[in-house]
Short mmCIF file of C-alpha atoms in Angstrom, two decimals:
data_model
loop_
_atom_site.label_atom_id
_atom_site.label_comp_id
_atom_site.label_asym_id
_atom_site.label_seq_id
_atom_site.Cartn_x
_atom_site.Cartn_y
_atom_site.Cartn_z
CA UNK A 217 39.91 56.98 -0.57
CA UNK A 218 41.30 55.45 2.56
CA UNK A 219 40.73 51.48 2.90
CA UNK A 220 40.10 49.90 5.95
CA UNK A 221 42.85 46.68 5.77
CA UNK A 222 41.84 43.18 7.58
CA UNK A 223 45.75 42.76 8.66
CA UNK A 224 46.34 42.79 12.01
CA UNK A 225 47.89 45.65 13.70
CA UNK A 226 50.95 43.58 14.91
CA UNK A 227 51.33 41.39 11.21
CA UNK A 228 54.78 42.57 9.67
CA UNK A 229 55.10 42.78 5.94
CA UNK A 230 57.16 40.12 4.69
CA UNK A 231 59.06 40.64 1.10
CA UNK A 232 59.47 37.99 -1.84
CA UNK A 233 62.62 36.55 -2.18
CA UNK A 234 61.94 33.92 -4.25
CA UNK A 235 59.79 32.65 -7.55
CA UNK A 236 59.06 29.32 -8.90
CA UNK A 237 56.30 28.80 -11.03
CA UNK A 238 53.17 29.04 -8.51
CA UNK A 239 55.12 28.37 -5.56
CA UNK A 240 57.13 31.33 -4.00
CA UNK A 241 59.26 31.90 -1.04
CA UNK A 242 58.45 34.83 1.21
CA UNK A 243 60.69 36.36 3.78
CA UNK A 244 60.40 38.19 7.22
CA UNK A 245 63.39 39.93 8.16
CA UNK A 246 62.45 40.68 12.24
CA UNK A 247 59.08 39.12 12.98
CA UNK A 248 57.41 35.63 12.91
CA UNK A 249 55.79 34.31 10.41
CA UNK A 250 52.09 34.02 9.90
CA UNK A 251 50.52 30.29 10.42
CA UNK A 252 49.98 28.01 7.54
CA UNK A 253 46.93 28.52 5.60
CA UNK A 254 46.67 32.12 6.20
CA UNK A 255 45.98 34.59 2.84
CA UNK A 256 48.88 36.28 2.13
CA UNK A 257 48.62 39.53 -0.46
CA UNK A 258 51.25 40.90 -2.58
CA UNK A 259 50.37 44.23 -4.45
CA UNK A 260 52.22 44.61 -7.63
CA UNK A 261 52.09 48.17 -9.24
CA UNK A 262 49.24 48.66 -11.82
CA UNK A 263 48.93 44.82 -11.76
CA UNK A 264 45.40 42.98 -9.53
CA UNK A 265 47.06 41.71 -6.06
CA UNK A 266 47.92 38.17 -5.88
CA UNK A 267 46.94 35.94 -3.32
CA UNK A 268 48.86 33.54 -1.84
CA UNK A 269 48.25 30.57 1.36
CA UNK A 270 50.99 29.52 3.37
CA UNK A 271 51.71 26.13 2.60
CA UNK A 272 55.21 25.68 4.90
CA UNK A 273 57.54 27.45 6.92
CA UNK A 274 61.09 26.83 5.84
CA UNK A 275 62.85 28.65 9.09
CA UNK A 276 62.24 31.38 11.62
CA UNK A 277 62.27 34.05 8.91
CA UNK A 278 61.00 32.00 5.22
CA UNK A 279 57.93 30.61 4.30
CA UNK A 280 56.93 29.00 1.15
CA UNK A 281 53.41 29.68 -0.16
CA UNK A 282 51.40 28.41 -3.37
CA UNK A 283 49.83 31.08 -5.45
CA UNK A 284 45.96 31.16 -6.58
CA UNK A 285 47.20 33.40 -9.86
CA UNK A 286 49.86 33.21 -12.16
CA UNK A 287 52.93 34.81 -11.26
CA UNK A 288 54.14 35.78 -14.48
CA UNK A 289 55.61 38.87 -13.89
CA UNK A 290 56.58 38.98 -10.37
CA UNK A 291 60.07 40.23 -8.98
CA UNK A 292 62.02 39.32 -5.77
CA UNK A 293 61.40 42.30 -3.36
CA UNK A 294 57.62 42.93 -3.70
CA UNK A 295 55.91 43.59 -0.16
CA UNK A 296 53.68 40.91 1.24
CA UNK A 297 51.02 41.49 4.11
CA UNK A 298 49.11 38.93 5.78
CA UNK A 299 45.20 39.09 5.79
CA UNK A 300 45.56 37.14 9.32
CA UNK A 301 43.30 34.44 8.58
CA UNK A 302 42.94 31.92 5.47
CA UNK A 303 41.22 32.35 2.47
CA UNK A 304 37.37 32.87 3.28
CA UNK A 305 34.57 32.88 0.39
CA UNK A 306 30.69 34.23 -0.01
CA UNK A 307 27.93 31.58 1.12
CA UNK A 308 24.46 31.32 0.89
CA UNK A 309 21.92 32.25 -0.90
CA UNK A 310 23.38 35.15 -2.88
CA UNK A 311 25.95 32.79 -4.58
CA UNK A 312 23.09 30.85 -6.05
CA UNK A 313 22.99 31.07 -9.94
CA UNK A 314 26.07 32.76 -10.12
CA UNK A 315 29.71 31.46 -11.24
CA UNK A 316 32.71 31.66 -8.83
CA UNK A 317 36.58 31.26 -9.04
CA UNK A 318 39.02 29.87 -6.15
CA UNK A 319 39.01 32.78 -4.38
CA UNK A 320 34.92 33.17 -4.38
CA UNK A 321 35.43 36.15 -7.70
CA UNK A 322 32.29 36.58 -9.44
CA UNK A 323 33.35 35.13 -12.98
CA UNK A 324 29.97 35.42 -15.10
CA UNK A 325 29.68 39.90 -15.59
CA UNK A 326 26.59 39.93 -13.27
CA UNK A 327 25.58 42.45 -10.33
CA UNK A 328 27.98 42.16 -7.58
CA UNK A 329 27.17 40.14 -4.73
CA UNK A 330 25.59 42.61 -1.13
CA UNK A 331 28.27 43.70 1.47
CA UNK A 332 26.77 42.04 3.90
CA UNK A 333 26.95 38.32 2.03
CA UNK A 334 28.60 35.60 4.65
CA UNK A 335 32.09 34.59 4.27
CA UNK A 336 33.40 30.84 5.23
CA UNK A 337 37.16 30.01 5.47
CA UNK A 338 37.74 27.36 2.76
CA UNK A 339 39.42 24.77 5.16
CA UNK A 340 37.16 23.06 7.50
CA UNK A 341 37.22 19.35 9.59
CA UNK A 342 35.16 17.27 8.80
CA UNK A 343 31.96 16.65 10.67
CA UNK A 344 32.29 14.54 14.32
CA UNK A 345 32.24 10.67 14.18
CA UNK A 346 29.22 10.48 16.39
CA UNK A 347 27.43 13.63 14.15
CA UNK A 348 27.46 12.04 11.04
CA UNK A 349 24.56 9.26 9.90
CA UNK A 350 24.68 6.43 7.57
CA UNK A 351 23.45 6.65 3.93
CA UNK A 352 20.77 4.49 3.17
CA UNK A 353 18.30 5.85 1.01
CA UNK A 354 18.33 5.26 -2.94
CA UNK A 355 19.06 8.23 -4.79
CA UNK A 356 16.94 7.18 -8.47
CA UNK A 357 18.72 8.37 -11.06
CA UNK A 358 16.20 7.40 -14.14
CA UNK A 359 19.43 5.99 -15.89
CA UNK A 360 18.78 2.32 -16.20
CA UNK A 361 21.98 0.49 -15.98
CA UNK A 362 23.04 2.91 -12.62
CA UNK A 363 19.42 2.01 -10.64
CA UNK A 364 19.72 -1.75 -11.17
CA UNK A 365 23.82 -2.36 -11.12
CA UNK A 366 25.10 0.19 -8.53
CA UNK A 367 22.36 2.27 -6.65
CA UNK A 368 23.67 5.59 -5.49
CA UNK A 369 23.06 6.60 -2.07
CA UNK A 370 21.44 9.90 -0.99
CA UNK A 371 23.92 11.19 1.03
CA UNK A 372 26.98 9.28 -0.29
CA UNK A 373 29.35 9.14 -2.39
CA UNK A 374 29.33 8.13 -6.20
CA UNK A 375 32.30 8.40 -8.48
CA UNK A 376 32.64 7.58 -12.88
CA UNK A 377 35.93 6.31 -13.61
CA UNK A 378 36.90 5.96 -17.26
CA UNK A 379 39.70 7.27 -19.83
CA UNK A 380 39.86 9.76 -22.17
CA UNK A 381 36.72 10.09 -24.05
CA UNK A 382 34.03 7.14 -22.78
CA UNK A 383 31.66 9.12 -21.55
CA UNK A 384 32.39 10.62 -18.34
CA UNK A 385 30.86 14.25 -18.43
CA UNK A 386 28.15 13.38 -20.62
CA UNK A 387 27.00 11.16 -18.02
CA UNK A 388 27.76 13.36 -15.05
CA UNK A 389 25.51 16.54 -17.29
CA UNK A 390 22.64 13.99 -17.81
CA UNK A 391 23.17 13.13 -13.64
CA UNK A 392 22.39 17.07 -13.20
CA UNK A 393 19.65 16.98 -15.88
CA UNK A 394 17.76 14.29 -14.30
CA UNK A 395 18.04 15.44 -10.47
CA UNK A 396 16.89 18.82 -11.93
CA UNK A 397 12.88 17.02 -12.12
CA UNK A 398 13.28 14.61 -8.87
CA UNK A 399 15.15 17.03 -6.57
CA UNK A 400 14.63 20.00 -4.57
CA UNK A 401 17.94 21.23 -2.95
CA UNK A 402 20.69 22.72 -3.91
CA UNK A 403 23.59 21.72 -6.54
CA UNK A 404 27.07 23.10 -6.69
CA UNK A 405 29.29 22.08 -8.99
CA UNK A 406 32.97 21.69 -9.20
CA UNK A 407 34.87 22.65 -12.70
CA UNK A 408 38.51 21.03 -11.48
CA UNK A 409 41.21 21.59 -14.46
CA UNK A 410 38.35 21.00 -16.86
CA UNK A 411 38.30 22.42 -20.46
CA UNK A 412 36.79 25.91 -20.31
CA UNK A 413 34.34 24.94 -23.41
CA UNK A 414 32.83 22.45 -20.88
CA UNK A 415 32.55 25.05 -18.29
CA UNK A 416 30.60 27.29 -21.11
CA UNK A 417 28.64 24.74 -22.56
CA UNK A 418 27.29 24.07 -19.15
CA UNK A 419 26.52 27.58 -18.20
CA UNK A 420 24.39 27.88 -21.10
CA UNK A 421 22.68 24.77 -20.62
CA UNK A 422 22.01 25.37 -17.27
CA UNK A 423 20.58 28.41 -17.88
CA UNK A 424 18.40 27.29 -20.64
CA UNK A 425 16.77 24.60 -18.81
CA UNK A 426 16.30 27.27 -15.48
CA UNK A 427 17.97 25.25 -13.21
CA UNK A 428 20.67 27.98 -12.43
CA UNK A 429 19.03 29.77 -9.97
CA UNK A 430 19.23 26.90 -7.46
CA UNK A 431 22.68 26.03 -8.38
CA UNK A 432 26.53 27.22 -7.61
CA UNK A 433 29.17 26.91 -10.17
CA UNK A 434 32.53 27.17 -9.02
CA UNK A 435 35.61 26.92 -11.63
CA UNK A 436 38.82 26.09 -11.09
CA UNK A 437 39.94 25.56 -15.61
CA UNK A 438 42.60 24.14 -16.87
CA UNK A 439 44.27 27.30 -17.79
CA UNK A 440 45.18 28.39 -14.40
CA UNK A 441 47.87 27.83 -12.32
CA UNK A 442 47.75 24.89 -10.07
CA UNK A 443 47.26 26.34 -6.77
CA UNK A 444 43.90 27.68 -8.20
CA UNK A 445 42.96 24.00 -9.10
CA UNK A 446 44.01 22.54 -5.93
CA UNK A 447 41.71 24.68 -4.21
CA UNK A 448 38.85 24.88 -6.13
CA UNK A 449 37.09 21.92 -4.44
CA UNK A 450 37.31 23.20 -1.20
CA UNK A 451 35.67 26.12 -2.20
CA UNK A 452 32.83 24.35 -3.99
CA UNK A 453 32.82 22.16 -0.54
CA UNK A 454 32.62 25.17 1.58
CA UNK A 455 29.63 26.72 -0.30
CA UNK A 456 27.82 22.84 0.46
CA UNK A 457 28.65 22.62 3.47
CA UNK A 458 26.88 26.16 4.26
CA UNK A 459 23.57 25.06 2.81
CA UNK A 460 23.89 21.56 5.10
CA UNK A 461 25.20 23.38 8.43
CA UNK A 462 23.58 26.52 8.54
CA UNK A 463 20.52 26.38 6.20
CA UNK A 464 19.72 22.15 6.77
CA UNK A 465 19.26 22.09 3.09
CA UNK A 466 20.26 18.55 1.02
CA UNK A 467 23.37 19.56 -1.27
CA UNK A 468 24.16 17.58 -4.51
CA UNK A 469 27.79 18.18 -4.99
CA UNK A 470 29.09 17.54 -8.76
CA UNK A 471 33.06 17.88 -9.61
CA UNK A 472 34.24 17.63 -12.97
CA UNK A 473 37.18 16.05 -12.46
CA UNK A 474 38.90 14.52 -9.48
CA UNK A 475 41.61 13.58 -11.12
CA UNK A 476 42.74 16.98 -11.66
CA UNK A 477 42.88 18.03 -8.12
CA UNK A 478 45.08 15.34 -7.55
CA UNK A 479 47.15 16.64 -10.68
CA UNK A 480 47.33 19.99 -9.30
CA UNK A 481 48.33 18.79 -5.83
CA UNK A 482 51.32 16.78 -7.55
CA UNK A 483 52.15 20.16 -9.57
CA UNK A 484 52.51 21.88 -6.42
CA UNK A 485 54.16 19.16 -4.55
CA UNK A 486 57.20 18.86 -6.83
CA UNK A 487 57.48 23.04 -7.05
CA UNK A 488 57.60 22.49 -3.43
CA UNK A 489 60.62 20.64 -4.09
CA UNK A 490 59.16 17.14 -2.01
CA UNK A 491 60.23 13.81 -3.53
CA UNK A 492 57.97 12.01 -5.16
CA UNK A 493 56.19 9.34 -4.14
CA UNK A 494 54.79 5.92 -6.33
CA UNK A 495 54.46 6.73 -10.26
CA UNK A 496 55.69 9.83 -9.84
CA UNK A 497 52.42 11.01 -7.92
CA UNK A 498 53.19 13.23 -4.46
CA UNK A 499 53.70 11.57 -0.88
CA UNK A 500 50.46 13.49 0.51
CA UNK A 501 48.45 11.37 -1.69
CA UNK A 502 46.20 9.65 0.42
CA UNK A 503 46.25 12.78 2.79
CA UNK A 504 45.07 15.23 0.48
CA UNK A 505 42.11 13.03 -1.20
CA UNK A 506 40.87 12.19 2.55
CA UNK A 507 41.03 15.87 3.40
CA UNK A 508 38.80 16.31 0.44
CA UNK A 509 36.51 13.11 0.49
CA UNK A 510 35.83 12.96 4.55
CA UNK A 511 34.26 16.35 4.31
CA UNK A 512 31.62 15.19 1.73
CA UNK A 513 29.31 13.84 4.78
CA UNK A 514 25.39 13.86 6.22
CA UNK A 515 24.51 14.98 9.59
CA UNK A 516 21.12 14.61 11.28
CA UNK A 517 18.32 16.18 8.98
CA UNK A 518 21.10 17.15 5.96
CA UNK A 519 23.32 15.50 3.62
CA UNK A 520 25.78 16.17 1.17
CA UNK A 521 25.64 13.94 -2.09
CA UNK A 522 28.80 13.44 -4.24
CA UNK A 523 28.88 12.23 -7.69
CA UNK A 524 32.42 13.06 -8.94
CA UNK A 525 33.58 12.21 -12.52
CA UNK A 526 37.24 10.79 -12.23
CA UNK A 527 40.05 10.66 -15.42
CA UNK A 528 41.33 6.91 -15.58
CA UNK A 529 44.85 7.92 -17.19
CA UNK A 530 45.63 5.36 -19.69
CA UNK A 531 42.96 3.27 -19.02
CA UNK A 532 45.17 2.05 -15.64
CA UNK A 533 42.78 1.30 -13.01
CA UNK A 534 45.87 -0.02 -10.61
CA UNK A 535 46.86 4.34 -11.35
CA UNK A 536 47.49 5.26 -7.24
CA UNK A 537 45.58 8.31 -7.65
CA UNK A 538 42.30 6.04 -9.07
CA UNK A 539 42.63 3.48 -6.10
CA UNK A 540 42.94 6.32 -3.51
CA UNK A 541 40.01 8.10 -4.92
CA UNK A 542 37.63 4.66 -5.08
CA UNK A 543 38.90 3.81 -1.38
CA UNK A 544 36.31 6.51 -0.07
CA UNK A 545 33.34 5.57 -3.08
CA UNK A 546 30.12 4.16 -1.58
CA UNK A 547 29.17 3.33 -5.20
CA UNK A 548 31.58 2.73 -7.88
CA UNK A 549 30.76 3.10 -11.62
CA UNK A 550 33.66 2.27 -14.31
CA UNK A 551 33.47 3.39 -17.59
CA UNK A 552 34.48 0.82 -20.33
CA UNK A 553 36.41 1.72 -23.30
CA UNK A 554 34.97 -1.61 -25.35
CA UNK A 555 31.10 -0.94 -24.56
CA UNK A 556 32.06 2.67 -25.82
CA UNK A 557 33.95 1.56 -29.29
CA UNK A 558 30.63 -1.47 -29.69
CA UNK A 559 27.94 1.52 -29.24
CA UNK A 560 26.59 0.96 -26.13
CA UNK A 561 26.02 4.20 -23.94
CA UNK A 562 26.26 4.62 -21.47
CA UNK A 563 29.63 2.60 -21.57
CA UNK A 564 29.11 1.61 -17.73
CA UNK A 565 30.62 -1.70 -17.42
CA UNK A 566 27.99 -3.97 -15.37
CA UNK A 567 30.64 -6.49 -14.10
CA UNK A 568 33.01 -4.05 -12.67
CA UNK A 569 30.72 -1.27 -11.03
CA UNK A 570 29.64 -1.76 -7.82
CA UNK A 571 27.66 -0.06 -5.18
CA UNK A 572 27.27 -0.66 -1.08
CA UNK A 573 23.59 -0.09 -1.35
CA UNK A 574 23.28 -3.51 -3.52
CA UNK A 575 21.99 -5.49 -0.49
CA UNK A 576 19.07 -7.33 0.02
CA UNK A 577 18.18 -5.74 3.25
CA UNK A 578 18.40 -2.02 1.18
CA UNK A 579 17.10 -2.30 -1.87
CA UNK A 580 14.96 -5.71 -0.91
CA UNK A 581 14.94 -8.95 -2.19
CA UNK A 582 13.79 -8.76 -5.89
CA UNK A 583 15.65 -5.68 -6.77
CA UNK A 584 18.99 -7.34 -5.41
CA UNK A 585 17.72 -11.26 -7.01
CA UNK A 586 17.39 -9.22 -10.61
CA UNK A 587 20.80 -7.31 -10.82
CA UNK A 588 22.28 -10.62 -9.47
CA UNK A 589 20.92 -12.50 -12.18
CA UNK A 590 22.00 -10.25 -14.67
CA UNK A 591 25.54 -9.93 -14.13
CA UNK A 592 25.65 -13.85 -14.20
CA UNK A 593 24.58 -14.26 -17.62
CA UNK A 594 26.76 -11.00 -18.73
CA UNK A 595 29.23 -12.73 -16.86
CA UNK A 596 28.83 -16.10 -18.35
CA UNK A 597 28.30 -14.20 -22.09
CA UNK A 598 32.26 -12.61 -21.11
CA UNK A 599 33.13 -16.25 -20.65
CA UNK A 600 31.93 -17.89 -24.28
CA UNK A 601 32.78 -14.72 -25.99
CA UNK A 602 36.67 -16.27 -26.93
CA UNK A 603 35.05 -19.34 -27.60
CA UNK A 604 32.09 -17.22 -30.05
CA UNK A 605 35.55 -15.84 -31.56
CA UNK A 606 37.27 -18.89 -32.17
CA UNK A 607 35.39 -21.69 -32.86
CA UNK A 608 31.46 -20.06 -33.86
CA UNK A 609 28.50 -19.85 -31.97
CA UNK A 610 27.11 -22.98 -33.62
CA UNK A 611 29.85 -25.03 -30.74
CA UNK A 612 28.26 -23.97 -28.14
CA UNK A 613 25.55 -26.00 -26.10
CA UNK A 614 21.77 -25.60 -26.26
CA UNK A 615 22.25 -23.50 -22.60
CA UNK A 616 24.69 -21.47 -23.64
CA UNK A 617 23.69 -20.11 -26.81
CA UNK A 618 20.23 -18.98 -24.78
CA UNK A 619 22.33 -17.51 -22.12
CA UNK A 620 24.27 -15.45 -24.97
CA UNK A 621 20.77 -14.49 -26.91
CA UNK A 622 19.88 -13.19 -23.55
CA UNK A 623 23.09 -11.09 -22.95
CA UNK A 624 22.97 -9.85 -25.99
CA UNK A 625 19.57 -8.39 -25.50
CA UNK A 626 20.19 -7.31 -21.91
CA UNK A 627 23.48 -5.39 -22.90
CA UNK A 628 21.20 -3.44 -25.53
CA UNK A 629 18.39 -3.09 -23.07
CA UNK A 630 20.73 -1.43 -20.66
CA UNK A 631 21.32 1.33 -23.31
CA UNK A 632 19.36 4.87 -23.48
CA UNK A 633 19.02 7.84 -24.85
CA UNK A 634 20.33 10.88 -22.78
CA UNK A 635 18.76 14.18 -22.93
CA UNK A 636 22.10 15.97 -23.21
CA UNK A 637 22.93 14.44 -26.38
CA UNK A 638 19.56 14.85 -27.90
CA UNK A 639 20.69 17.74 -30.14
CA UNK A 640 23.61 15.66 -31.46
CA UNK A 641 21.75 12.05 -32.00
CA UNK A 642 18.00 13.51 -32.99
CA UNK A 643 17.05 11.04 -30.26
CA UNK A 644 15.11 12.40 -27.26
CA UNK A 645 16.30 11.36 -23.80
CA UNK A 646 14.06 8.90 -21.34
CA UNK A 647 14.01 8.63 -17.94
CA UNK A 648 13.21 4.93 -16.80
CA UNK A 649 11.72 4.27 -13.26
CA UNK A 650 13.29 1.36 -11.45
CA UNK A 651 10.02 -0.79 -11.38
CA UNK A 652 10.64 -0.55 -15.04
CA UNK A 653 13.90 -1.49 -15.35
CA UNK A 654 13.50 -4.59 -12.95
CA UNK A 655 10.44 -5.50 -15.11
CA UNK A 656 12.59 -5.49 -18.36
CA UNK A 657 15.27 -7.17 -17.14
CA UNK A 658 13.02 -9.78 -15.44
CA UNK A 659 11.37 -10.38 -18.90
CA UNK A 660 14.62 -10.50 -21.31
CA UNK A 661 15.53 -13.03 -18.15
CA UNK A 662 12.91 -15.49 -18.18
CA UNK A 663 12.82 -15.38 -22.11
CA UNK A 664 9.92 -13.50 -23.29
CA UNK A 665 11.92 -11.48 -26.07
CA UNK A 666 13.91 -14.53 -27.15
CA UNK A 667 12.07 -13.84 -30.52
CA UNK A 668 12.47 -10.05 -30.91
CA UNK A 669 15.05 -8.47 -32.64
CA UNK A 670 18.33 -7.31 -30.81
CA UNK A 671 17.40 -3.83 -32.38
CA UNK A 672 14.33 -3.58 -31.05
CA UNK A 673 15.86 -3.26 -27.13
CA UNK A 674 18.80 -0.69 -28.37
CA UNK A 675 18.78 2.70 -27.08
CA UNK A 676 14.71 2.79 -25.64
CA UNK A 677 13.66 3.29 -22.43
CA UNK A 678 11.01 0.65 -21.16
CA UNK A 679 10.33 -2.92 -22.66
CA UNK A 680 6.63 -1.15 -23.66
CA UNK A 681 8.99 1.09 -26.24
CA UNK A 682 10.95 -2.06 -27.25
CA UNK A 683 7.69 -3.73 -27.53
CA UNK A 684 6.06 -0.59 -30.14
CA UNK A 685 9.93 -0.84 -31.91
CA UNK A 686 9.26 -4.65 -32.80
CA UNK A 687 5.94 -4.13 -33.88
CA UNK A 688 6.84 -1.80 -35.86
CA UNK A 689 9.30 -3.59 -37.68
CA UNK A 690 7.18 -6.95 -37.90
CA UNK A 691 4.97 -4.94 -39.98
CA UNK A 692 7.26 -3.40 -41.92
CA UNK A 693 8.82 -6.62 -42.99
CA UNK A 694 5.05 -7.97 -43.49
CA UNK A 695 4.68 -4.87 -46.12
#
């Protein structure tokens, strides 16, 4: 059966002449070379075709491209044809619920997608200056600690930093769980060099709780090669940026885990023989997480909203790829290893997260008055803590012990239950509104649960739960 190829009629087949890892050189003996970012192909007998994107041309008759598959296996002297254009993938609606590679590959066995399914190159500019508008509206999360501390913006851009371990994809999988009640558009998510059980577990889950059928997975795991890991979040940004463009639908855009991509891009960078830059990190640093971050944007009617988990290696929060990635955060949420080790979970850290959309003039006046006063006594409570270590709480004055009784009881208040981890705590997950939240806070503030028990405001939702908890155990110290 004869297929119908999408090379050009004047594209010459090139030849490899040379392999390194996922990088390899191609060469055109007597015609030029295709432009960067075109799909190349090289069919390998009995083997699936590999594909390839120009990344540079070394002279009038060598390129260098990175490879999407491993190229375990390849020889020097395989043909290479050009698809003339770069690497497109299937948009729209016919992607929805299903799982996709790089390259747009259906990964999850199900029917394959219609012929007639629209394709989208996965490099794009961003949207016009003058096209895009501001992000001002609250996106409610029903996590406590993230509506009072650092609001998230519908339409912006929201990032977790935090090491190995604190918390980060839990928090990101309850993010998606509690959009999944509030919001009606679509989600795509982002798998970027992420462990494949991860990947699974959320599949499942997904489809459990029926949320997959308005939502795009796209995977680039850990296992495969770098160029395939580099790409993947242009692919999941393509698919978005379909629903906003073409369909005017709000996108919530999840990747799992920047930090990766930025791996991947260093992986390639050094096969591609450039000298490194800072801490061993590649000199396209700043260029590649701008090429990736400016895209995530809302233009008149649609947005795109980012929440993107991000590794903090060894706990370094001066890492180069970290500050890049926060440069372009509208809100700002840092993971802390000590909340994590003390029990407190989330592990957001209230003193070092911060949001744009904590202004008076957003969020009004009592909303911004509350959070404020609450990171000055957690502030204050950071302060006597080496004192509390050293010398005993009894030193302290009158003022300050209240303002640490009060910090205590906020930093427990700020806790909850998630609904992702109910099947390993036994603890159901809560939502909390923000009026409810502000009223807490505003209570443990002005003193009225000086007299409870610290207990009594751990892991609950409202102060009305805290309230039945210390009831309950007034009575059954009475008995």
């Amino acid at each position: 059966m004869h297929h119908r190829s999408s090379t050009p009629a004047d594209a010459a087949t090139g030849y490899i002449s040379a392999v390194r890892g996922a990088v390899v050189d191609v060469r055109y003996p007597d015609a030029g070379l295709p432009p960067v970012n075109t799909a190349l192909v090289a069919e390998t007998d009995g083997a699936a075709p590999l594909i390839l994107e120009v990344h540079s041309h070394l002279d009038l008759n060598t390129l260098r491209a990175v490879a999407f598959q491993t190229t375990t296996g390849l020889q020097r002297g395989i043909p290479v044809r050009s698809m003339g254009a770069p690497v497109a993938v299937p948009v729209g609606d016919a992607v929805l619920g299903r799982l996709l590679d790089v390259l747009g590959t259906l990964r999850d066995n199900g029917p394959a997608l219609p012929d007639d399914v629209p394709m989208r190159s996965i490099h794009a500019l961003p949207p016009p200056l003058k096209s895009q508008s501001a992000a001002t509206d609250v996106f409610e999360t029903g996590i406590k600690v993230i509506d009072l501390l650092t609001p998230m913006a519908q339409g912006g851009k929201a990032a977790m930093f935090g090491g190995a371990g604190v918390g980060k994809t839990v928090l990101v999988m309850e993010l998606i769980h509690a959009m999944v009640e509030k919001y009606q558009g679509i989600s795509v998510f982002a798998g970027i060099g992420e462990r494949s059980r991860e990947g699974h577990e959320l599949l499942t889950e997904m489809q459990a709780s029926g949320v997959l059928d308005r939502t795009v997975l796209v995977y680039g795991q850990m296992s495969e090669p770098p160029g395939a890991r580099w790409r993947a979040p242009m692919t999941a940004l393509t698919i978005s940026e379909y629903f906003r463009d073409q369909k005017h639908q709000n996108v919530l855009l999840l990747m799992d885990n920047v930090f990766r991509f930025v791996q991947a891009g260093s992986e390639v960078s050094s096969l591609l023989g450039r000298l490194p830059s800072r801490v061993g990190y590649q000199p396209t640093l700043a260029t590649e997480v701008a090429s990736l971050q400016e895209r995530i944007a809302s233009v008149a009617g649609a947005s795109i909203t980012a929440i993107q988990a991000v590794y903090v290696p060894a706990d370094d929060f001066t890492d180069p790829a970290v500050t890049t990635i926060s440069s372009h955060m509208d809100c700002v949420v840092v993971l802390s290893r000590v909340l994590a080790s003390e029990g407190f979970y989330p592990a957001i850290d209230p003193l070092t997260s911060t949001s744009m959309l904590l202004d008076p003039l957003i969020v009004g006046q009592d909303h911004y008055r509350t959070a404020e006063d609450v990171r000055e006594v957690l502030a204050r409570f950071k302060d006597l803590e080496d004192i509390i270590s050293l010398l005993g709480i009894e030193e302290l004055s009158t003022q300050d012990k209240l303002t640490v009784r009060r910090a205590r009881r906020l930093q427990r208040f700020l806790t909850q239950p998630f609904a992702v981890t109910e099947a390993f705590t036994g603890t159901a997950g809560v939502s909390v509104p923000l009026v409810d939240t502000l009223a807490g806070c505003r209570a443990i503030l002005d003193g009225k649960t000086d007299d409870w028990a610290e207990s009594s405001l751990y892991m609950i939702g409202t102060l009305e739960d805290a309230d039945v908890k210390e009831t309950a155990a007034i009575r059954k110290g009475a008995a």
